GROMACS .gro file of C-alpha atoms in nm:
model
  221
    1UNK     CA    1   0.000   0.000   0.000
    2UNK     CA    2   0.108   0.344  -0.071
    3UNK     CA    3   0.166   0.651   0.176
    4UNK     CA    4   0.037   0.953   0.120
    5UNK     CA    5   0.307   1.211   0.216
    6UNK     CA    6   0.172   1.502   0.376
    7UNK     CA    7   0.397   1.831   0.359
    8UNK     CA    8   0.476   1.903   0.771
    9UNK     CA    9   0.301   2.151   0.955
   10UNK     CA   10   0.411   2.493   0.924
   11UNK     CA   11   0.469   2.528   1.270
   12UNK     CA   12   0.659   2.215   1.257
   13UNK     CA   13   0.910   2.342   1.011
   14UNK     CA   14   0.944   2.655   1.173
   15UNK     CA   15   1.059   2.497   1.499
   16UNK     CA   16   1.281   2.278   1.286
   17UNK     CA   17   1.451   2.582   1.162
   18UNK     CA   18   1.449   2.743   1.467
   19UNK     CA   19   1.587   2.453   1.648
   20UNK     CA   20   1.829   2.416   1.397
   21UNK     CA   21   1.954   2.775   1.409
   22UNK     CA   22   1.918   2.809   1.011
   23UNK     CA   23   1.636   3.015   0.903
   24UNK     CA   24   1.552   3.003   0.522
   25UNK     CA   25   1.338   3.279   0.527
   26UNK     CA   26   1.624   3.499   0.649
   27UNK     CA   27   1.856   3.329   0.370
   28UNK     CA   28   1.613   3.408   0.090
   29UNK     CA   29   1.580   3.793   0.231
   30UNK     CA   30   1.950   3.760   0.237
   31UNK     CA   31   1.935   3.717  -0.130
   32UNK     CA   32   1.686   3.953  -0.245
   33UNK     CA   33   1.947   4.211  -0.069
   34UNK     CA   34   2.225   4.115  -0.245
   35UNK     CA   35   1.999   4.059  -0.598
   36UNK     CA   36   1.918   4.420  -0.529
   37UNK     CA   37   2.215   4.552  -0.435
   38UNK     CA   38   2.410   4.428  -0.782
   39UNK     CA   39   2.115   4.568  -1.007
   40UNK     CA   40   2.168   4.925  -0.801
   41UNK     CA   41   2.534   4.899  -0.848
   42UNK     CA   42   2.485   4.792  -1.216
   43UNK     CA   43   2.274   5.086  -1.310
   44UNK     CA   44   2.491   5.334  -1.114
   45UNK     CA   45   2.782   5.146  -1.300
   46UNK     CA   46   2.652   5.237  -1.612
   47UNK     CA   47   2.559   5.605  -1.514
   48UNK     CA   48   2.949   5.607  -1.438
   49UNK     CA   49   3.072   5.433  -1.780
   50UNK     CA   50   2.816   5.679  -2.005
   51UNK     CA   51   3.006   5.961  -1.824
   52UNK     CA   52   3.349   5.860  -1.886
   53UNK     CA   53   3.293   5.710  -2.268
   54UNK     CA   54   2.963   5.834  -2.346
   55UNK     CA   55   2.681   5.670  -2.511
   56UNK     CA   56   2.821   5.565  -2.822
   57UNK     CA   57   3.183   5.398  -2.662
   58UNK     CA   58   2.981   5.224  -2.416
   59UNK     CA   59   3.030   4.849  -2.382
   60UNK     CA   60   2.877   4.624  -2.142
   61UNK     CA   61   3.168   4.453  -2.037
   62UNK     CA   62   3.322   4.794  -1.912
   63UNK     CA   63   2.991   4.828  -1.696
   64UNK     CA   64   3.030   4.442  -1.551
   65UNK     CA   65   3.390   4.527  -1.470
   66UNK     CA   66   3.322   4.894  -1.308
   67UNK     CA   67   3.015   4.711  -1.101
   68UNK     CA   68   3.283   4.401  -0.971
   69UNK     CA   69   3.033   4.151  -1.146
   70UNK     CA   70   3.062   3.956  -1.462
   71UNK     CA   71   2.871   3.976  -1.771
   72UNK     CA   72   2.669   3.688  -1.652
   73UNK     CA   73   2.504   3.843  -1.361
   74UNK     CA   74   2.441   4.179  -1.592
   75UNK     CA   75   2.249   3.956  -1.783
   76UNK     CA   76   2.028   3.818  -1.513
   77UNK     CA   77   1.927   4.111  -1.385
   78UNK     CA   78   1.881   4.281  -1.798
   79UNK     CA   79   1.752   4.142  -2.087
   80UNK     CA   80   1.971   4.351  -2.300
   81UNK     CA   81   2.151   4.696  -2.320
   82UNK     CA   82   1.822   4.866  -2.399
   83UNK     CA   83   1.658   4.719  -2.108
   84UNK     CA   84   1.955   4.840  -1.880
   85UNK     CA   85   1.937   5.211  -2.041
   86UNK     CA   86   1.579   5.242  -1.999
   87UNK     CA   87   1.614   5.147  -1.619
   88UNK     CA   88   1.886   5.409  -1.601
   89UNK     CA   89   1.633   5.625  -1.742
   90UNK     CA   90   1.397   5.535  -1.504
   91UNK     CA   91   1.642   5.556  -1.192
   92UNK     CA   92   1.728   5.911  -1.299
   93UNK     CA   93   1.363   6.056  -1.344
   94UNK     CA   94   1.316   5.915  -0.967
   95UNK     CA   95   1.609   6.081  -0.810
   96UNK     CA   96   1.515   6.408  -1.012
   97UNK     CA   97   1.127   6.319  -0.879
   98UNK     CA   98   1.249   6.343  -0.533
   99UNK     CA   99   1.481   6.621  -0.530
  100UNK     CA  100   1.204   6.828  -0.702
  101UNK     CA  101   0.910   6.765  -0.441
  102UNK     CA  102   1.184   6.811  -0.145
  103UNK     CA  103   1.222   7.171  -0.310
  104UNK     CA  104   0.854   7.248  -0.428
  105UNK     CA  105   0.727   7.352  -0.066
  106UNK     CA  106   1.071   7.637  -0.032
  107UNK     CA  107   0.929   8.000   0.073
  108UNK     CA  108   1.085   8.329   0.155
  109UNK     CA  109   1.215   8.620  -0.065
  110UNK     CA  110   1.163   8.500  -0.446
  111UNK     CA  111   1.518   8.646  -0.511
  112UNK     CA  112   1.612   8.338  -0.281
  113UNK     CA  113   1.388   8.097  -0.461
  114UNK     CA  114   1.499   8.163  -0.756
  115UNK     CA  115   1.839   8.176  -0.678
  116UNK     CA  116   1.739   7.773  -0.513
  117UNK     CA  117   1.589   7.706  -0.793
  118UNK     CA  118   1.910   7.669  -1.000
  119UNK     CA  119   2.099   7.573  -0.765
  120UNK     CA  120   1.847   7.273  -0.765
  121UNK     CA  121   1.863   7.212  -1.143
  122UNK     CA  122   2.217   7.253  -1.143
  123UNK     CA  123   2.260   6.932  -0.882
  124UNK     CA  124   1.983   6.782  -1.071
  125UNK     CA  125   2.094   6.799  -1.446
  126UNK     CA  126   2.486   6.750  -1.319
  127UNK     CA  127   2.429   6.414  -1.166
  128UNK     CA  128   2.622   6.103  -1.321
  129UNK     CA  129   2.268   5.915  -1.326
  130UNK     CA  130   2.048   6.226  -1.484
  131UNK     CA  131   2.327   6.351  -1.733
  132UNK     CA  132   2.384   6.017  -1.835
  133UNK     CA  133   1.975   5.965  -1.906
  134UNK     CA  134   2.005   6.289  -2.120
  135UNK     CA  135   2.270   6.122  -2.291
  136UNK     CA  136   2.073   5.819  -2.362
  137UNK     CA  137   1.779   5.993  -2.479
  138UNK     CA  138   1.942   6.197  -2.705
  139UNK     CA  139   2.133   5.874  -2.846
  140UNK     CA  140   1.817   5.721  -2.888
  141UNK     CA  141   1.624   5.997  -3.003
  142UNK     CA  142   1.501   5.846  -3.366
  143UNK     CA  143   1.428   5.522  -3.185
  144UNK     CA  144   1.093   5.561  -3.138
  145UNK     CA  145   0.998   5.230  -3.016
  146UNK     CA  146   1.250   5.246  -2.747
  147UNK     CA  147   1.145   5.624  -2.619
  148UNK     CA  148   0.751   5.538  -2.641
  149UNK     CA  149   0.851   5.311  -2.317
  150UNK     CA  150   1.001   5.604  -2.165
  151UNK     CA  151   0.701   5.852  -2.223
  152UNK     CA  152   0.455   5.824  -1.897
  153UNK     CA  153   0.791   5.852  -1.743
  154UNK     CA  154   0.878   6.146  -1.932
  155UNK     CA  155   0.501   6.331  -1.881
  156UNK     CA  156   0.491   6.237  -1.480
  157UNK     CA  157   0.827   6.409  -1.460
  158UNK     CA  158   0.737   6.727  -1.666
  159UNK     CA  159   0.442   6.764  -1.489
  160UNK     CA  160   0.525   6.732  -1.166
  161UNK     CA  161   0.838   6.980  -1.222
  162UNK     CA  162   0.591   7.228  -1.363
  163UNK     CA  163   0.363   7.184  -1.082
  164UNK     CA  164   0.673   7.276  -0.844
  165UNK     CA  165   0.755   7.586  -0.986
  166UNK     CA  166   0.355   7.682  -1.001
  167UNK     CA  167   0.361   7.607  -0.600
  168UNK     CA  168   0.735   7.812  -0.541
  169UNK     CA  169   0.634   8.072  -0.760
  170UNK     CA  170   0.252   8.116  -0.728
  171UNK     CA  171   0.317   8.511  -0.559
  172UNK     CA  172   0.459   8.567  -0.861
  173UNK     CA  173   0.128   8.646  -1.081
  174UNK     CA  174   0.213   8.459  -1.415
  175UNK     CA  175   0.000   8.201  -1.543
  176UNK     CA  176   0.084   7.844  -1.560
  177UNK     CA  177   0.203   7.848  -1.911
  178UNK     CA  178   0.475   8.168  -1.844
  179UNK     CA  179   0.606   7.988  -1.498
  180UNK     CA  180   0.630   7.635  -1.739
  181UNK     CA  181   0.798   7.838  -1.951
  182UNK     CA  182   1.094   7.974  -1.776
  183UNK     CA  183   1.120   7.655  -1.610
  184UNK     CA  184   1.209   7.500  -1.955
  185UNK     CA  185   1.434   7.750  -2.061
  186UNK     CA  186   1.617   7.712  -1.733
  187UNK     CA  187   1.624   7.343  -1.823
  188UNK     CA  188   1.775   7.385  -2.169
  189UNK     CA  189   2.019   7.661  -2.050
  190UNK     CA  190   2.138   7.428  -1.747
  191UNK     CA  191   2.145   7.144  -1.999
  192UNK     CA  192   2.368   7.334  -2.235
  193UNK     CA  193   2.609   7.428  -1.914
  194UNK     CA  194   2.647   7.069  -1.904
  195UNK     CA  195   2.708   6.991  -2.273
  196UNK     CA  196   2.966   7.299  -2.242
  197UNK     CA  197   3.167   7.140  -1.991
  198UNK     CA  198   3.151   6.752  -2.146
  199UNK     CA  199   3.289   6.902  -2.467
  200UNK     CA  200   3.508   7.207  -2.273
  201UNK     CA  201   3.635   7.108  -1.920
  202UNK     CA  202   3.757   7.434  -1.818
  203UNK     CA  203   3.485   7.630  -1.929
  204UNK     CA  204   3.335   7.853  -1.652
  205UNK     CA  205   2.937   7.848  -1.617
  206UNK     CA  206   2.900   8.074  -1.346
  207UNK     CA  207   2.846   8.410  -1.574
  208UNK     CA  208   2.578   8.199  -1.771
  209UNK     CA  209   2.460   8.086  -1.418
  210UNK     CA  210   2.434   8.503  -1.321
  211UNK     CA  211   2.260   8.602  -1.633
  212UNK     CA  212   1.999   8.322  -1.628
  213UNK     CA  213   1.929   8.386  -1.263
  214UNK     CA  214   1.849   8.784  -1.330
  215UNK     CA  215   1.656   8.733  -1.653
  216UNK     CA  216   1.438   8.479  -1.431
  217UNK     CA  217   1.446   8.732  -1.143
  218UNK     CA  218   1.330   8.988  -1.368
  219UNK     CA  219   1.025   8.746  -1.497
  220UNK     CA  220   0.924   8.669  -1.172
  221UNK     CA  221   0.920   8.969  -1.005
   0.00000   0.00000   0.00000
């Protein structure tokens, strides 16, 4: 006659473990870490390797070997290099999400707003992991396929930046469309600072910085 094997009792295999002094729940927590912990360092690897060699000398073997992993594990966690550069996409508009509704709620004399205000885009658009999305996108910029992923991504962000600079600046008296606006043309200005620097190292923003900062003072006032 057969026996029917019945699984043991839950409690029963948690005092086994227990008893035991091995826990596999803590082991497979263990390992979710550590699977999270490589697919953070890969993605801030690759933020690193677009900054040193840009988009177009970028290998994935250079962003295995700047993570400590091999190209195996890159490949686990990514099904392929577009996959990886639309989660460093991704990564970057969630940093830039954060920083931008730490900053939304900032008060006191607009001259000091506004002056925060680029201070804020300047940390923002210099980052290795947002500079490095900008360098994606505009690498990718005819693929459509691969940027229609990106788009809610790209919309959530804009919005909610716009939405920040209607909250800081709502003494101001413009309109949504004005304060949206100047916030773009800060954006592309900023941008440009950082294309300057990429293609001139020693080239010194801070007289761009000055002029962009009164024209906006002057807008806003």
């Amino acid at each position: 006659m057969t026996k029917t094997l019945l699984p043991p009792h839950p409690t029963a295999r948690h005092a086994s473990a227990t008893d035991s002094g091995h826990d596999p729940r803590k082991e497979v927590r263990t390992q979710e870490q550590r699977s999270q912990q490589t697919r953070i360092g890969l993605l801030e690897a690759a933020s690193i390797c677009i900054g040193q060699h840009g988009y177009a000398g970028l290998r994935l073997s250079d962003i295995a070997m700047q993570a400590g992993v091999t190209i195996g594990a890159l490949q686990h966690h990514f099904l392929d290099k577009d996959d990886l550069m639309r989660q460093v996409v991704a990564c970057a508009y969630e940093e830039l999400r954060s920083s931008v509704e730490q900053q939304a709620q900032a008060s006191g004399p607009i001259a000091e707003r506004v002056a925060g205000s680029v201070a804020l885009m300047r940390t923002i658009y210099h980052s290795a992991k947002v500079a490095a999305a900008f360098e994606i996108i505009y690498a990718k910029r005819d693929d459509k396929a691969f940027l229609k992923t990106l788009a809610p991504a790209f919309q959530s962000a804009d919005a909610l930046m716009d939405q920040a600079w209607q909250t800081r600046f709502a003494d101001s008296g413009k309109d949504p469309a004005t304060l949206a606006a100047l916030r773009h043309f800060a954006r592309t200005t900023i941008q440009g600072l950082h294309i300057q620097r990429r293609v001139n190292p020693g080239f010194d923003e801070e007289e761009v910085i000055t002029v962009l900062s009164t024209m906006l003072l002057q807008n806003l006032s």
